């Protein structure tokens, strides 16, 4: 009997888990799944990025939903379109032996009528960004008055992105009698407020910092003059020819500029940011996922929650404004038990920030020298 069986999951999910190659549950899964399956309860679960939160709510949700009934029984809110698509795909994988179950993704930048049609055909689970969901409700294209489960995924990030009002408005269209499951990497006070306001006696699950996300990532910084950032990035790329990396910039403009320069200089790179069309973003993500692109230059918003396996390096081309954003960035690597490196290119005036990040991640940075001479294979 494997450990997933002991959690109380049914045979069709266990079979899907076997197909996906998951050998044993992660810590957050072990702690949440039995409770969510057994009890009708609200829950707040805190665990770092990359610890398997999607399955932690996805498995119980799939098992509890009635696939025979076509009405919408669950709503999952998540911060970005990429994440919506990703969660929807995962749910489809989890429920592949339950073919009458239909999760539908609802997000901006794609046809709302097409999404409404899919819902009309019967969507037991809607996975939505708050903005588009609000639109859907306003236009009466969806009915969430009978949902039994509401999942707030990556709650900290949704609130960071300013979705508080949308979330509140959406929840006001849901019945009082439902279970709300809130998943988050961090617990800033806005998340605590939401929990207090919309949840009843939630069971609290916290996965300690010893989880797989944190300890597999080593953190390094490279001190450079601000004007040498790009040169430093190239040296780091040159010294790691097999790099498969997400490079974070602070603005869409910098993201676009850095990607263009890398491409001009002969590197395998692409930009991902909110000014691209949905179609372009999907294409970029596909090329990255399939390793046609080695370096994805992205804004925090665009890269949010993206789950691509085996990212070797996260490079902070610039540090984020919010210290907590760093946790999300570095969580792109070192996933599912693998190791990874999070590098920061930093100028003297930003050194202070490194100290505050160290306090948050409870790990220290190694100060490294930029590779040169024989370390570099491209000139
Ligand atoms: P989070 O939402 O906590 O950031 P995800 O749910 O996106 O994390 O999962 C991170 C990665 O770990 C995904 O690639 C997922 O397929 C994988 N994963 C999740 N659970 C397991 C498990 N029990 N065993 C192996 N891999 C897993
Ligand atoms: Mg997640």
CSV table of C-alpha atoms and ligand atoms in Angstrom, one decimal:
chain,number,residue,atom,x,y,z
A,1,UNK,CA,0.0,0.0,0.0
A,2,UNK,CA,1.5,3.3,-1.0
A,3,UNK,CA,1.2,6.4,1.1
A,4,UNK,CA,-1.3,8.0,-1.2
A,5,UNK,CA,-3.7,5.1,-0.5
A,6,UNK,CA,-3.4,5.8,3.2
A,7,UNK,CA,-4.7,9.3,2.7
A,8,UNK,CA,-8.1,8.0,1.7
A,9,UNK,CA,-8.0,8.8,-2.1
A,10,UNK,CA,-10.2,6.7,-4.3
A,11,UNK,CA,-9.0,4.2,-6.9
A,12,UNK,CA,-9.4,6.4,-10.0
A,13,UNK,CA,-7.3,9.2,-8.5
A,14,UNK,CA,-4.7,6.7,-7.3
A,15,UNK,CA,-4.5,5.3,-10.8
A,16,UNK,CA,-4.0,8.9,-12.2
A,17,UNK,CA,-1.3,9.5,-9.5
A,18,UNK,CA,0.5,6.4,-10.6
A,19,UNK,CA,0.4,7.6,-14.2
A,20,UNK,CA,1.8,11.0,-13.2
A,21,UNK,CA,4.7,9.2,-11.5
A,22,UNK,CA,4.1,10.7,-8.0
A,23,UNK,CA,5.7,8.2,-5.6
A,24,UNK,CA,4.6,9.7,-2.2
A,25,UNK,CA,2.7,12.7,-1.0
A,26,UNK,CA,4.5,15.9,-0.2
A,27,UNK,CA,4.3,17.3,3.4
A,28,UNK,CA,1.5,19.7,2.6
A,29,UNK,CA,-0.4,17.0,0.8
A,30,UNK,CA,0.0,14.6,3.7
A,31,UNK,CA,-1.3,17.2,6.1
A,32,UNK,CA,-4.3,18.5,4.1
A,33,UNK,CA,-5.7,15.7,2.0
A,34,UNK,CA,-7.0,13.5,4.8
A,35,UNK,CA,-8.7,16.4,6.5
A,36,UNK,CA,-10.2,17.8,3.4
A,37,UNK,CA,-11.5,14.4,2.4
A,38,UNK,CA,-13.0,13.6,5.8
A,39,UNK,CA,-14.4,16.8,7.1
A,40,UNK,CA,-16.5,19.6,5.7
A,41,UNK,CA,-14.3,22.3,6.9
A,42,UNK,CA,-12.6,25.6,5.9
A,43,UNK,CA,-8.9,25.5,5.7
A,44,UNK,CA,-5.9,27.8,5.6
A,45,UNK,CA,-2.8,26.1,4.3
A,46,UNK,CA,0.6,27.8,4.2
A,47,UNK,CA,3.4,26.1,2.3
A,48,UNK,CA,6.1,27.5,0.1
A,49,UNK,CA,6.1,27.5,-3.7
A,50,UNK,CA,6.8,24.2,-5.3
A,51,UNK,CA,5.5,22.1,-2.4
A,52,UNK,CA,2.6,20.6,-4.3
A,53,UNK,CA,-0.3,22.7,-3.2
A,54,UNK,CA,-2.3,22.2,-6.4
A,55,UNK,CA,-2.7,18.5,-5.7
A,56,UNK,CA,-3.3,19.2,-2.0
A,57,UNK,CA,-6.6,20.8,-2.9
A,58,UNK,CA,-7.0,19.2,-6.3
A,59,UNK,CA,-7.2,15.6,-5.2
A,60,UNK,CA,-9.8,16.1,-2.5
A,61,UNK,CA,-11.8,18.4,-4.7
A,62,UNK,CA,-12.0,15.9,-7.6
A,63,UNK,CA,-13.0,13.2,-5.1
A,64,UNK,CA,-15.7,15.2,-3.4
A,65,UNK,CA,-17.3,16.6,-6.6
A,66,UNK,CA,-20.3,14.8,-8.1
A,67,UNK,CA,-19.3,14.2,-11.7
A,68,UNK,CA,-22.8,13.0,-12.6
A,69,UNK,CA,-24.3,16.4,-11.8
A,70,UNK,CA,-23.4,19.1,-14.3
A,71,UNK,CA,-23.8,22.2,-12.2
A,72,UNK,CA,-20.8,24.2,-11.0
A,73,UNK,CA,-19.8,22.8,-7.6
A,74,UNK,CA,-16.4,24.4,-7.1
A,75,UNK,CA,-14.7,27.7,-7.9
A,76,UNK,CA,-10.9,28.0,-7.8
A,77,UNK,CA,-9.6,31.6,-7.9
A,78,UNK,CA,-6.0,32.0,-9.0
A,79,UNK,CA,-3.9,35.1,-9.8
A,80,UNK,CA,-2.9,34.7,-13.5
A,81,UNK,CA,-4.1,33.2,-16.7
A,82,UNK,CA,-1.1,31.0,-17.0
A,83,UNK,CA,-1.8,29.6,-13.5
A,84,UNK,CA,-5.5,29.1,-14.4
A,85,UNK,CA,-4.5,27.0,-17.4
A,86,UNK,CA,-2.0,25.1,-15.4
A,87,UNK,CA,-4.4,24.2,-12.6
A,88,UNK,CA,-7.1,23.2,-15.1
A,89,UNK,CA,-4.6,20.9,-16.9
A,90,UNK,CA,-3.6,19.4,-13.6
A,91,UNK,CA,-7.2,18.8,-12.6
A,92,UNK,CA,-7.7,17.1,-16.0
A,93,UNK,CA,-4.8,14.8,-15.3
A,94,UNK,CA,-6.0,14.0,-11.8
A,95,UNK,CA,-9.5,13.2,-13.1
A,96,UNK,CA,-8.5,11.3,-16.3
A,97,UNK,CA,-10.3,8.2,-15.1
A,98,UNK,CA,-13.4,10.3,-14.3
A,99,UNK,CA,-14.3,11.5,-17.8
A,100,UNK,CA,-17.6,13.1,-16.9
A,101,UNK,CA,-15.7,15.7,-14.8
A,102,UNK,CA,-15.1,18.9,-16.6
A,103,UNK,CA,-12.9,21.7,-15.2
A,104,UNK,CA,-13.1,24.9,-17.2
A,105,UNK,CA,-10.5,27.7,-17.2
A,106,UNK,CA,-11.9,31.3,-17.2
A,107,UNK,CA,-9.3,34.1,-17.7
A,108,UNK,CA,-8.9,37.4,-19.5
A,109,UNK,CA,-7.4,37.8,-22.9
A,110,UNK,CA,-9.5,35.0,-24.5
A,111,UNK,CA,-13.0,34.8,-25.8
A,112,UNK,CA,-15.5,35.2,-23.0
A,113,UNK,CA,-18.3,33.7,-25.1
A,114,UNK,CA,-16.2,30.6,-25.8
A,115,UNK,CA,-15.6,30.2,-22.0
A,116,UNK,CA,-19.3,30.8,-21.3
A,117,UNK,CA,-20.2,28.0,-23.8
A,118,UNK,CA,-17.9,25.6,-22.1
A,119,UNK,CA,-19.5,26.4,-18.8
A,120,UNK,CA,-22.9,25.9,-20.3
A,121,UNK,CA,-22.0,22.4,-21.4
A,122,UNK,CA,-21.4,21.6,-17.7
A,123,UNK,CA,-18.4,22.7,-15.7
A,124,UNK,CA,-18.3,21.2,-12.2
A,125,UNK,CA,-15.2,23.1,-11.5
A,126,UNK,CA,-14.4,26.7,-12.7
A,127,UNK,CA,-10.8,27.8,-12.4
A,128,UNK,CA,-10.7,31.6,-12.8
A,129,UNK,CA,-8.8,34.8,-12.4
A,130,UNK,CA,-10.7,37.2,-10.3
A,131,UNK,CA,-11.0,39.9,-13.0
A,132,UNK,CA,-12.6,37.7,-15.7
A,133,UNK,CA,-14.7,35.9,-13.1
A,134,UNK,CA,-16.2,39.2,-12.1
A,135,UNK,CA,-17.0,40.0,-15.7
A,136,UNK,CA,-18.7,36.6,-16.1
A,137,UNK,CA,-20.8,37.2,-13.1
A,138,UNK,CA,-21.8,40.7,-14.2
A,139,UNK,CA,-22.9,39.4,-17.6
A,140,UNK,CA,-24.7,36.5,-15.9
A,141,UNK,CA,-22.7,34.0,-17.9
A,142,UNK,CA,-22.2,31.8,-14.9
A,143,UNK,CA,-24.0,30.7,-11.8
A,144,UNK,CA,-21.9,30.1,-8.7
A,145,UNK,CA,-24.8,30.3,-6.3
A,146,UNK,CA,-24.7,26.5,-5.7
A,147,UNK,CA,-21.0,26.0,-5.2
A,148,UNK,CA,-19.9,23.8,-2.3
A,149,UNK,CA,-16.2,24.5,-2.5
A,150,UNK,CA,-14.2,27.7,-3.0
A,151,UNK,CA,-10.4,27.5,-3.3
A,152,UNK,CA,-8.3,30.7,-3.0
A,153,UNK,CA,-5.0,29.6,-4.5
A,154,UNK,CA,-1.9,31.7,-4.2
A,155,UNK,CA,-3.9,34.0,-2.0
A,156,UNK,CA,-1.0,36.2,-1.1
A,157,UNK,CA,-0.2,36.8,-4.7
A,158,UNK,CA,-3.9,37.5,-5.7
A,159,UNK,CA,-4.0,40.2,-3.0
A,160,UNK,CA,-0.6,41.6,-4.0
A,161,UNK,CA,-2.1,42.1,-7.4
A,162,UNK,CA,-4.9,44.1,-6.1
A,163,UNK,CA,-7.7,41.6,-6.4
A,164,UNK,CA,-9.2,42.2,-2.9
A,165,UNK,CA,-12.3,43.9,-4.2
A,166,UNK,CA,-12.9,41.4,-7.0
A,167,UNK,CA,-12.5,38.5,-4.6
A,168,UNK,CA,-14.9,40.0,-2.1
A,169,UNK,CA,-17.5,40.7,-4.8
A,170,UNK,CA,-17.2,37.2,-6.2
A,171,UNK,CA,-17.6,35.6,-2.8
A,172,UNK,CA,-20.8,37.6,-2.2
A,173,UNK,CA,-22.3,35.6,-5.1
A,174,UNK,CA,-21.5,32.3,-3.4
A,175,UNK,CA,-23.7,30.5,-0.8
A,176,UNK,CA,-22.8,30.9,2.9
A,177,UNK,CA,-22.9,27.1,3.3
A,178,UNK,CA,-19.7,26.1,1.5
A,179,UNK,CA,-16.2,25.3,2.4
A,180,UNK,CA,-13.4,27.7,1.6
A,181,UNK,CA,-9.8,26.5,1.3
A,182,UNK,CA,-7.1,29.1,1.2
A,183,UNK,CA,-3.7,28.2,0.0
A,184,UNK,CA,-0.8,30.6,0.2
A,185,UNK,CA,3.0,30.7,0.4
A,186,UNK,CA,3.1,33.5,2.8
A,187,UNK,CA,0.7,35.1,5.3
A,188,UNK,CA,0.7,38.9,5.0
A,189,UNK,CA,-2.0,40.7,6.9
A,190,UNK,CA,-4.2,41.0,3.9
A,191,UNK,CA,-4.5,37.2,3.7
A,192,UNK,CA,-5.2,37.1,7.4
A,193,UNK,CA,-8.0,39.6,6.8
A,194,UNK,CA,-9.6,37.6,4.1
A,195,UNK,CA,-9.4,34.4,6.2
A,196,UNK,CA,-11.0,36.2,9.1
A,197,UNK,CA,-13.7,37.7,7.0
A,198,UNK,CA,-14.7,34.8,4.8
A,199,UNK,CA,-13.9,31.7,6.7
A,200,UNK,CA,-15.4,29.9,9.6
A,201,UNK,CA,-13.0,28.2,12.1
A,202,UNK,CA,-10.6,27.2,9.4
A,203,UNK,CA,-8.2,24.3,10.2
A,204,UNK,CA,-4.7,25.7,9.9
A,205,UNK,CA,-2.0,23.8,8.3
A,206,UNK,CA,1.5,25.1,8.1
A,207,UNK,CA,4.4,23.4,6.5
A,208,UNK,CA,7.7,24.3,8.1
A,209,UNK,CA,10.6,25.8,6.3
A,210,UNK,CA,12.2,22.4,6.2
A,211,UNK,CA,9.9,21.6,3.2
A,212,UNK,CA,11.3,20.7,-0.2
A,213,UNK,CA,10.9,24.2,-1.6
A,214,UNK,CA,13.3,26.0,0.6
A,215,UNK,CA,16.1,23.7,1.4
A,216,UNK,CA,16.9,22.7,-2.2
A,217,UNK,CA,17.6,26.2,-3.4
A,218,UNK,CA,21.0,27.8,-2.8
A,219,UNK,CA,21.1,31.6,-2.9
A,220,UNK,CA,23.9,33.6,-4.4
A,221,UNK,CA,24.5,37.2,-5.1
A,222,UNK,CA,26.9,39.0,-7.5
A,223,UNK,CA,27.9,42.6,-6.7
A,224,UNK,CA,28.2,44.7,-9.8
A,225,UNK,CA,28.0,48.3,-10.9
A,226,UNK,CA,24.4,49.0,-11.9
A,227,UNK,CA,25.4,49.7,-15.5
A,228,UNK,CA,27.1,46.3,-15.8
A,229,UNK,CA,24.0,44.3,-15.1
A,230,UNK,CA,23.5,43.0,-18.6
A,231,UNK,CA,27.2,42.1,-18.9
A,232,UNK,CA,27.0,40.2,-15.7
A,233,UNK,CA,23.9,38.3,-16.9
A,234,UNK,CA,25.8,37.3,-20.0
A,235,UNK,CA,28.7,36.0,-18.0
A,236,UNK,CA,26.4,34.0,-15.8
A,237,UNK,CA,24.8,32.5,-18.9
A,238,UNK,CA,28.1,31.8,-20.5
A,239,UNK,CA,29.5,30.0,-17.5
A,240,UNK,CA,26.4,27.8,-17.4
A,241,UNK,CA,25.9,26.5,-20.9
A,242,UNK,CA,23.1,24.1,-19.9
A,243,UNK,CA,21.2,26.8,-18.1
A,244,UNK,CA,17.4,26.5,-18.1
A,245,UNK,CA,16.4,29.6,-16.4
A,246,UNK,CA,13.8,32.2,-15.6
A,247,UNK,CA,15.3,35.8,-15.5
A,248,UNK,CA,13.2,38.3,-13.5
A,249,UNK,CA,13.1,41.9,-14.4
A,250,UNK,CA,11.0,44.6,-12.6
A,251,UNK,CA,9.2,46.1,-15.5
A,252,UNK,CA,7.7,45.0,-18.8
A,253,UNK,CA,10.0,47.3,-20.6
A,254,UNK,CA,13.2,46.0,-19.0
A,255,UNK,CA,11.9,42.4,-19.6
A,256,UNK,CA,11.4,43.1,-23.3
A,257,UNK,CA,14.7,44.9,-23.6
A,258,UNK,CA,16.8,42.3,-21.8
A,259,UNK,CA,15.2,39.5,-23.9
A,260,UNK,CA,15.8,41.4,-27.1
A,261,UNK,CA,19.5,42.0,-26.3
A,262,UNK,CA,20.0,38.3,-25.4
A,263,UNK,CA,18.4,37.2,-28.7
A,264,UNK,CA,20.6,39.7,-30.6
A,265,UNK,CA,23.6,38.4,-28.8
A,266,UNK,CA,22.8,34.9,-29.9
A,267,UNK,CA,21.3,33.4,-26.8
A,268,UNK,CA,18.2,31.2,-26.6
A,269,UNK,CA,15.8,33.6,-24.9
A,270,UNK,CA,12.2,35.0,-25.0
A,271,UNK,CA,10.2,37.6,-23.1
A,272,UNK,CA,7.1,36.9,-21.1
A,273,UNK,CA,5.1,39.9,-19.9
A,274,UNK,CA,1.6,41.3,-19.8
A,275,UNK,CA,1.9,43.4,-23.0
A,276,UNK,CA,2.0,40.2,-25.1
A,277,UNK,CA,-1.2,38.8,-26.4
A,278,UNK,CA,-2.6,35.6,-24.9
A,279,UNK,CA,-1.6,33.8,-28.0
A,280,UNK,CA,2.0,35.0,-27.8
A,281,UNK,CA,2.2,34.2,-24.1
A,282,UNK,CA,1.0,30.6,-24.8
A,283,UNK,CA,3.6,30.2,-27.5
A,284,UNK,CA,6.4,31.5,-25.4
A,285,UNK,CA,5.4,29.2,-22.5
A,286,UNK,CA,5.2,26.2,-24.9
A,287,UNK,CA,8.6,26.8,-26.3
A,288,UNK,CA,10.0,27.2,-22.8
A,289,UNK,CA,8.3,24.1,-21.5
A,290,UNK,CA,9.6,22.1,-24.4
A,291,UNK,CA,13.1,23.5,-23.9
A,292,UNK,CA,13.3,25.3,-27.2
A,293,UNK,CA,14.1,28.4,-25.1
A,294,UNK,CA,16.7,28.3,-22.4
A,295,UNK,CA,16.2,31.6,-20.8
A,296,UNK,CA,12.7,33.0,-20.1
A,297,UNK,CA,12.9,36.7,-19.2
A,298,UNK,CA,9.8,37.6,-17.3
A,299,UNK,CA,8.0,40.0,-15.0
A,300,UNK,CA,6.8,38.7,-11.7
A,301,UNK,CA,3.2,38.8,-12.7
A,302,UNK,CA,3.7,36.9,-15.9
A,303,UNK,CA,5.8,34.2,-14.3
A,304,UNK,CA,3.6,33.8,-11.3
A,305,UNK,CA,3.0,30.2,-10.3
A,306,UNK,CA,4.4,28.9,-13.5
A,307,UNK,CA,5.3,25.3,-12.9
A,308,UNK,CA,8.0,24.2,-15.3
A,309,UNK,CA,10.1,21.3,-14.2
A,310,UNK,CA,13.9,21.3,-13.9
A,311,UNK,CA,14.6,25.0,-13.9
A,312,UNK,CA,18.2,25.1,-13.0
A,313,UNK,CA,18.7,28.8,-12.2
A,314,UNK,CA,16.5,31.7,-11.2
A,315,UNK,CA,18.2,34.9,-12.0
A,316,UNK,CA,17.1,38.1,-10.4
A,317,UNK,CA,18.3,40.7,-13.0
A,318,UNK,CA,16.8,43.2,-10.6
A,319,UNK,CA,15.5,42.6,-7.1
A,320,UNK,CA,11.8,42.9,-6.6
A,321,UNK,CA,10.3,45.8,-4.6
A,322,UNK,CA,8.6,43.5,-2.1
A,323,UNK,CA,10.9,41.2,-0.2
A,324,UNK,CA,8.3,38.4,-0.2
A,325,UNK,CA,8.3,38.4,-4.0
A,326,UNK,CA,11.8,37.0,-3.8
A,327,UNK,CA,10.4,33.8,-2.2
A,328,UNK,CA,8.1,33.3,-5.2
A,329,UNK,CA,10.9,33.9,-7.7
A,330,UNK,CA,13.3,31.5,-6.1
A,331,UNK,CA,10.5,29.0,-5.7
A,332,UNK,CA,10.6,28.5,-9.5
A,333,UNK,CA,13.6,26.3,-9.1
A,334,UNK,CA,14.4,23.5,-6.7
A,335,UNK,CA,10.9,22.0,-7.2
A,336,UNK,CA,9.7,18.5,-6.3
A,337,UNK,CA,12.9,17.5,-4.6
A,338,UNK,CA,15.4,18.8,-7.2
A,339,UNK,CA,18.2,21.3,-6.5
A,340,UNK,CA,18.4,24.8,-7.9
A,341,UNK,CA,20.3,28.1,-7.7
A,342,UNK,CA,18.8,31.5,-7.2
A,343,UNK,CA,21.2,34.2,-8.3
A,344,UNK,CA,20.8,37.9,-7.7
A,345,UNK,CA,22.7,40.6,-9.7
A,346,UNK,CA,22.9,43.4,-7.2
A,347,UNK,CA,24.3,46.8,-7.0
A,348,UNK,CA,25.9,48.3,-3.9
A,349,UNK,CA,22.8,50.4,-3.0
A,350,UNK,CA,20.6,47.2,-2.9
A,351,UNK,CA,22.8,45.2,-0.6
A,352,UNK,CA,20.6,46.1,2.3
A,353,UNK,CA,17.7,44.2,0.6
A,354,UNK,CA,19.8,41.0,0.6
A,355,UNK,CA,19.8,41.2,4.4
A,356,UNK,CA,16.1,41.5,4.7
A,357,UNK,CA,15.6,38.7,2.2
A,358,UNK,CA,17.9,36.5,4.3
A,359,UNK,CA,15.7,37.1,7.3
A,360,UNK,CA,12.5,36.1,5.4
A,361,UNK,CA,13.9,33.0,3.7
A,362,UNK,CA,15.9,32.0,6.8
A,363,UNK,CA,18.8,31.1,4.6
A,364,UNK,CA,22.0,33.1,3.9
A,365,UNK,CA,23.3,34.1,0.5
A,366,UNK,CA,26.8,33.3,-0.7
A,367,UNK,CA,28.6,36.3,-2.2
A,368,UNK,CA,30.1,35.1,-5.5
A,369,UNK,CA,32.5,36.6,-8.0
A,370,UNK,CA,31.4,36.8,-11.6
A,371,UNK,CA,33.0,34.0,-13.6
A,372,UNK,CA,35.6,35.1,-16.0
A,373,UNK,CA,38.5,33.8,-18.1
A,374,UNK,CA,38.4,30.1,-18.4
A,375,UNK,CA,34.9,29.8,-17.0
A,376,UNK,CA,33.5,31.5,-20.1
A,377,UNK,CA,33.0,29.5,-23.2
A,378,UNK,CA,31.4,32.2,-25.4
A,379,UNK,CA,33.0,35.6,-26.2
B,1,LIG,P1,2.9,24.9,-5.5
B,1,LIG,O1,1.5,25.2,-5.9
B,1,LIG,O2,3.0,24.5,-4.0
B,1,LIG,O3,3.8,25.9,-5.9
B,1,LIG,P2,2.7,22.8,-7.5
B,1,LIG,O4,1.3,22.3,-7.1
B,1,LIG,O5,2.7,23.7,-8.6
B,1,LIG,O6,3.3,23.6,-6.2
B,1,LIG,O7,3.7,21.6,-7.6
B,1,LIG,C1,5.0,21.7,-7.9
B,1,LIG,C2,5.5,20.5,-8.7
B,1,LIG,O8,5.6,19.4,-7.9
B,1,LIG,C3,4.7,20.2,-9.9
B,1,LIG,O9,5.5,19.9,-11.0
B,1,LIG,C4,3.9,18.9,-9.5
B,1,LIG,O10,3.6,18.1,-10.5
B,1,LIG,C5,5.0,18.3,-8.6
B,1,LIG,N1,4.4,17.4,-7.5
B,1,LIG,C6,3.3,17.7,-6.7
B,1,LIG,N2,3.1,16.8,-5.8
B,1,LIG,C7,4.0,15.8,-6.1
B,1,LIG,C8,4.3,14.5,-5.4
B,1,LIG,N3,3.6,14.1,-4.4
B,1,LIG,N4,5.4,13.8,-5.9
B,1,LIG,C9,6.1,14.3,-7.0
B,1,LIG,N5,5.9,15.5,-7.6
B,1,LIG,C10,4.9,16.2,-7.1
B,2,LIG,MG1,0.5,26.7,-6.6
